[in-house]
Amino acid sequence: MPWSRIISGIIAIALALTASVLGGWYFTFMFMAIVYLGQLEYFELVRAKGIAPAAKTTIVVSLALLAIATVSSSLADAVMPVAGTFICFYLLFLPKLASIADISTSILGLFYCGYLPSYWIRLRSLGNHAVSNIPFDGYLPDMNTIHLVKQGNFAALPQGLTVTLLAFFCIWAADIGAYTIGKFFGRTRLSDISPKKTVEGSVFGVAGSITVATIGSWLLHWAGSPWTGIALGLLIGITSLLGDLTESMMKRDAGVKDSGQLIPGHGGILDRADSYVFTAPLVYYFVTLLLPLLD
């Protein structure tokens, strides 16, 4: 593995862990930066196909959606159709007649790069308002909490923090496992969409996600553990893989190898964030709808 890939990966993980612990607007600002840069790359892919989307308008309403999700998770669902309508109205009154492709790619940009990532904001916000103790609705563990965590009581941390970190760890385990095993032991191509991905690597990646989630469900004392952990790990492992393949499909259609060159050794923001896009909503509803039924 190239050193540039390792170093940039370590920096990205450190930033993600710091923002995750702080939560609140700190976490939101990190995702705003990711969404902004990711949408710039997405619209470059779209323009490579000769399409003229409402890029600036979509980026603005997507960032507004993330901010609103920080204030109220339920309100974000109401904003989504309003934002989509606003984008359509904008394209409707342009001097040049917009095409179906212009409209559909703009709405996809809102959904793929704005609405779905907003679920990470909602996930981290779970229980955070009640425990925030620093400005901008942030959180820092006090000495008593740190003492409890050292004793193995991870449930003493806010639910949003523990679930967000668990989801991140599952995705990282899936990505690292799939990359490592696929590179050295992979023989069977998984899909023509992404020729470098192998069945062996993908299976090991999903297994890594399941292992991490199972350990996490035990540490957090989830009802139904270890089965709830196995289910969540399987869900994250498969969804992160499908997210990766979806982004690969868009790049192949646009005729490019990477979505960008922002991250040394990794490519663009979309190349690194693709595993996270579809994962957040499923983890959010797994935690907020399914787990309470098992208590």
Coordinates of C-alpha atoms in Angstrom, one line a residue:
M1 CA 0.0 0.0 0.0
P2 CA 1.5 3.4 -1.0
W3 CA 2.7 5.6 1.9
S4 CA 0.6 8.5 0.5
R5 CA -2.5 6.4 0.8
I6 CA -1.6 5.3 4.4
I7 CA -0.8 8.9 5.6
S8 CA -3.8 10.5 4.0
G9 CA -6.0 7.7 5.5
I10 CA -4.6 8.3 9.0
I11 CA -5.2 12.0 8.7
A12 CA -8.8 11.5 7.5
I13 CA -9.5 9.0 10.3
A14 CA -8.1 11.4 12.9
L15 CA -10.3 14.3 11.6
A16 CA -13.3 12.0 11.5
L17 CA -12.8 10.8 15.1
T18 CA -12.3 14.3 16.4
A19 CA -15.4 15.7 14.8
S20 CA -17.4 12.6 15.9
V21 CA -16.4 13.0 19.5
L22 CA -17.2 16.8 19.5
G23 CA -20.5 16.3 17.7
G24 CA -22.9 19.2 17.3
W25 CA -22.0 21.9 14.8
Y26 CA -18.4 20.6 14.7
F27 CA -19.6 17.4 13.2
T28 CA -21.9 19.3 10.8
F29 CA -19.2 21.6 9.6
M30 CA -17.0 18.6 8.7
F31 CA -19.8 17.0 6.7
M32 CA -20.6 20.4 5.1
A33 CA -17.0 20.4 3.8
I34 CA -17.3 16.8 2.6
V35 CA -20.6 17.5 0.9
Y36 CA -19.4 20.7 -0.8
L37 CA -16.3 19.1 -2.2
G38 CA -18.2 15.8 -3.1
Q39 CA -20.8 17.7 -5.0
L40 CA -18.2 19.6 -7.0
E41 CA -16.8 16.3 -8.1
Y42 CA -20.2 14.8 -8.8
F43 CA -21.2 17.7 -11.0
E44 CA -17.9 17.4 -12.9
L45 CA -18.8 13.8 -13.6
V46 CA -22.2 15.0 -14.8
R47 CA -20.8 17.7 -17.1
A48 CA -18.5 15.1 -18.6
K49 CA -21.6 13.7 -20.1
G50 CA -22.6 17.0 -21.7
I51 CA -25.3 17.7 -19.1
A52 CA -25.9 21.2 -17.5
P53 CA -27.2 20.7 -14.0
A54 CA -28.2 23.4 -11.5
A55 CA -24.9 22.8 -9.6
K56 CA -24.7 26.0 -7.5
T57 CA -28.3 25.9 -6.4
T58 CA -28.1 22.2 -5.5
I59 CA -25.0 22.8 -3.4
V60 CA -26.6 25.7 -1.5
V61 CA -29.8 23.8 -0.7
S62 CA -27.8 20.7 0.2
L63 CA -25.7 22.6 2.8
A64 CA -28.9 24.2 4.1
L65 CA -30.3 20.7 4.5
L66 CA -27.4 19.6 6.6
A67 CA -27.7 22.7 8.8
I68 CA -31.5 22.1 9.3
A69 CA -30.8 18.4 10.1
T70 CA -28.5 19.6 13.0
V71 CA -31.4 21.7 14.4
S72 CA -34.2 19.2 13.8
S73 CA -34.0 15.7 12.2
S74 CA -37.7 15.6 11.4
L75 CA -37.6 19.0 9.8
A76 CA -35.0 17.8 7.3
D77 CA -37.4 15.4 5.8
A78 CA -39.8 18.3 5.1
V79 CA -37.0 20.3 3.6
M80 CA -36.1 17.6 1.0
P81 CA -39.2 18.0 -1.3
V82 CA -39.1 21.8 -0.9
A83 CA -35.4 21.9 -1.9
G84 CA -36.2 19.6 -4.9
T85 CA -39.0 21.8 -6.0
F86 CA -36.8 24.9 -5.7
I87 CA -34.2 23.3 -8.0
C88 CA -36.8 22.4 -10.6
F89 CA -38.2 26.0 -10.5
Y90 CA -34.7 27.4 -10.9
L91 CA -34.1 25.2 -14.0
L92 CA -37.5 26.1 -15.4
F93 CA -36.8 29.8 -15.6
L94 CA -33.3 29.6 -17.1
P95 CA -32.8 31.3 -20.5
K96 CA -31.8 27.9 -22.0
L97 CA -34.5 25.2 -22.0
A98 CA -33.4 22.6 -19.4
S99 CA -33.5 18.9 -20.4
I100 CA -34.7 15.9 -18.4
A101 CA -31.1 15.0 -17.8
D102 CA -30.4 18.5 -16.4
I103 CA -33.3 18.1 -13.9
S104 CA -32.7 14.5 -13.0
T105 CA -29.0 14.9 -12.3
S106 CA -29.6 17.9 -10.2
I107 CA -32.2 16.1 -8.1
L108 CA -29.8 13.1 -7.8
G109 CA -27.1 15.5 -6.6
L110 CA -29.4 16.7 -3.9
F111 CA -30.4 13.2 -2.9
Y112 CA -27.1 11.4 -3.2
C113 CA -24.8 14.2 -2.0
G114 CA -27.1 16.1 0.4
Y115 CA -30.1 14.2 1.7
L116 CA -28.5 10.8 2.3
P117 CA -25.4 12.3 4.1
S118 CA -27.7 14.3 6.3
Y119 CA -28.5 11.0 8.1
W120 CA -25.0 11.0 9.6
I121 CA -25.9 14.3 11.2
R122 CA -29.1 12.8 12.5
L123 CA -27.3 9.7 13.8
R124 CA -24.6 11.7 15.7
S125 CA -27.3 14.0 17.1
L126 CA -29.0 11.2 18.9
G127 CA -29.0 12.2 22.6
N128 CA -26.4 14.9 22.0
H129 CA -28.7 17.9 22.9
A130 CA -29.1 16.5 26.5
V131 CA -25.3 16.1 27.1
S132 CA -23.7 19.0 25.1
N133 CA -21.3 20.9 27.4
I134 CA -19.2 23.1 25.1
P135 CA -20.2 25.8 22.6
F136 CA -21.9 25.1 19.3
D137 CA -23.8 22.2 20.9
G138 CA -20.6 20.2 21.2
Y139 CA -19.6 17.5 23.7
L140 CA -16.5 16.6 25.5
P141 CA -16.5 13.6 28.0
D142 CA -15.9 14.7 31.6
M143 CA -13.6 12.8 33.9
N144 CA -16.3 10.7 35.3
T145 CA -17.3 9.5 31.9
I146 CA -13.7 8.8 30.9
H147 CA -13.4 6.8 34.1
L148 CA -16.4 4.7 33.2
V149 CA -15.2 4.2 29.7
K150 CA -11.8 2.9 31.0
Q151 CA -13.8 0.4 33.0
G152 CA -15.5 -0.8 29.8
N153 CA -18.8 1.0 30.3
F154 CA -19.1 2.5 26.8
A155 CA -22.8 3.0 27.2
A156 CA -21.9 6.0 29.4
L157 CA -21.1 7.9 26.2
P158 CA -23.9 9.6 24.2
Q159 CA -25.8 7.1 22.0
G160 CA -25.2 9.2 18.9
L161 CA -21.4 9.1 19.5
T162 CA -21.1 5.4 20.1
V163 CA -23.4 4.4 17.2
T164 CA -21.6 6.8 14.8
L165 CA -18.2 5.5 15.8
L166 CA -19.4 1.9 15.5
A167 CA -20.7 2.6 12.0
F168 CA -17.4 4.2 11.0
F169 CA -15.3 1.3 12.4
C170 CA -17.5 -1.2 10.5
I171 CA -17.0 0.7 7.2
W172 CA -13.2 1.0 7.9
A173 CA -13.0 -2.7 8.7
A174 CA -14.9 -3.5 5.5
D175 CA -12.7 -1.2 3.3
I176 CA -9.4 -2.3 4.8
G177 CA -10.3 -6.0 4.7
A178 CA -11.6 -5.9 1.2
Y179 CA -8.6 -3.9 -0.1
T180 CA -6.0 -6.1 1.6
I181 CA -7.5 -9.5 0.9
G182 CA -8.6 -8.5 -2.6
K183 CA -5.1 -7.2 -3.5
F184 CA -3.2 -10.2 -2.3
F185 CA -5.6 -13.1 -2.5
G186 CA -8.4 -11.9 -4.8
R187 CA -8.9 -14.1 -7.9
T188 CA -12.6 -13.8 -8.8
R189 CA -13.8 -10.6 -10.3
L190 CA -16.9 -9.3 -8.5
S191 CA -18.3 -7.0 -11.2
D192 CA -17.3 -5.4 -14.5
I193 CA -18.3 -2.1 -13.0
S194 CA -15.2 -2.2 -10.9
P195 CA -12.6 -4.6 -12.3
K196 CA -10.3 -4.4 -9.3
K197 CA -12.9 -5.6 -6.8
T198 CA -13.0 -9.3 -6.1
V199 CA -15.4 -11.7 -4.5
E200 CA -12.8 -12.8 -2.0
G201 CA -12.1 -9.3 -0.9
S202 CA -15.7 -8.3 -0.7
V203 CA -16.6 -11.4 1.4
F204 CA -13.7 -10.7 3.8
G205 CA -14.7 -7.0 4.0
V206 CA -18.3 -7.9 4.9
A207 CA -16.9 -10.4 7.5
G208 CA -14.8 -7.6 9.0
S209 CA -17.8 -5.4 9.3
I210 CA -19.8 -8.1 11.0
T211 CA -16.9 -8.8 13.4
V212 CA -16.6 -5.2 14.5
A213 CA -20.4 -4.7 14.8
T214 CA -20.7 -7.9 16.9
I215 CA -18.0 -6.7 19.3
G216 CA -19.7 -3.3 19.4
S217 CA -23.1 -4.7 20.2
W218 CA -21.6 -6.6 23.2
L219 CA -19.7 -3.6 24.5
L220 CA -22.8 -1.4 24.2
H221 CA -25.0 -4.0 25.8
W222 CA -27.5 -4.1 23.0
A223 CA -30.7 -6.1 23.3
G224 CA -30.4 -9.3 21.2
S225 CA -26.6 -9.2 21.1
P226 CA -24.8 -10.8 19.3
W227 CA -27.5 -11.2 16.7
T228 CA -28.2 -7.5 16.5
G229 CA -24.5 -6.8 16.0
I230 CA -24.3 -9.5 13.3
A231 CA -27.3 -8.0 11.5
L232 CA -25.9 -4.4 11.7
G233 CA -22.5 -5.6 10.5
L234 CA -24.0 -7.4 7.5
L235 CA -26.1 -4.4 6.7
I236 CA -23.2 -2.0 6.8
G237 CA -20.8 -4.3 5.0
I238 CA -23.2 -4.9 2.0
T239 CA -24.4 -1.3 1.8
S240 CA -20.9 0.1 1.9
L241 CA -19.9 -2.2 -1.0
L242 CA -23.0 -1.2 -3.0
G243 CA -22.2 2.4 -2.4
D244 CA -18.7 1.8 -3.7
L245 CA -20.0 0.1 -6.8
T246 CA -22.5 2.9 -7.4
E247 CA -19.8 5.5 -7.5
S248 CA -17.7 3.3 -9.8
M249 CA -20.7 3.0 -12.1
M250 CA -20.9 6.8 -12.3
K251 CA -17.2 7.2 -13.0
R252 CA -17.3 4.5 -15.7
D253 CA -20.2 6.3 -17.4
A254 CA -18.3 9.6 -17.2
G255 CA -15.2 7.9 -18.6
V256 CA -12.9 8.8 -15.7
K257 CA -10.7 6.7 -13.3
D258 CA -11.1 8.8 -10.2
S259 CA -13.7 11.4 -9.2
G260 CA -10.8 13.8 -8.3
Q261 CA -7.2 14.1 -7.1
L262 CA -7.8 15.9 -3.7
I263 CA -6.7 13.0 -1.4
P264 CA -3.2 11.6 -2.2
G265 CA -3.3 7.9 -2.9
H266 CA -7.1 7.8 -2.7
G267 CA -8.4 10.1 -5.5
G268 CA -11.3 12.4 -4.8
I269 CA -13.8 12.9 -2.0
L270 CA -16.4 10.7 -3.6
D271 CA -13.8 7.9 -4.0
R272 CA -13.4 7.8 -0.2
A273 CA -16.9 8.7 0.9
D274 CA -18.8 6.4 -1.5
S275 CA -19.1 3.7 1.2
Y276 CA -20.8 6.1 3.6
V277 CA -23.6 7.4 1.4
F278 CA -26.2 4.7 1.6
T279 CA -25.1 3.4 5.0
A280 CA -26.2 6.2 7.2
P281 CA -30.0 6.0 6.7
L282 CA -30.0 2.3 7.3
V283 CA -27.9 2.5 10.5
Y284 CA -30.1 5.4 11.7
Y285 CA -33.4 3.5 11.3
F286 CA -31.8 0.3 12.6
V287 CA -30.9 2.1 15.8
T288 CA -34.1 4.3 16.2
L289 CA -36.7 1.8 14.9
L290 CA -35.5 -1.8 15.3
L291 CA -33.4 -1.7 18.5
P292 CA -36.2 -0.1 20.6
L293 CA -38.5 -3.0 19.7
L294 CA -36.1 -5.5 21.3
D295 CA -35.9 -3.7 24.7

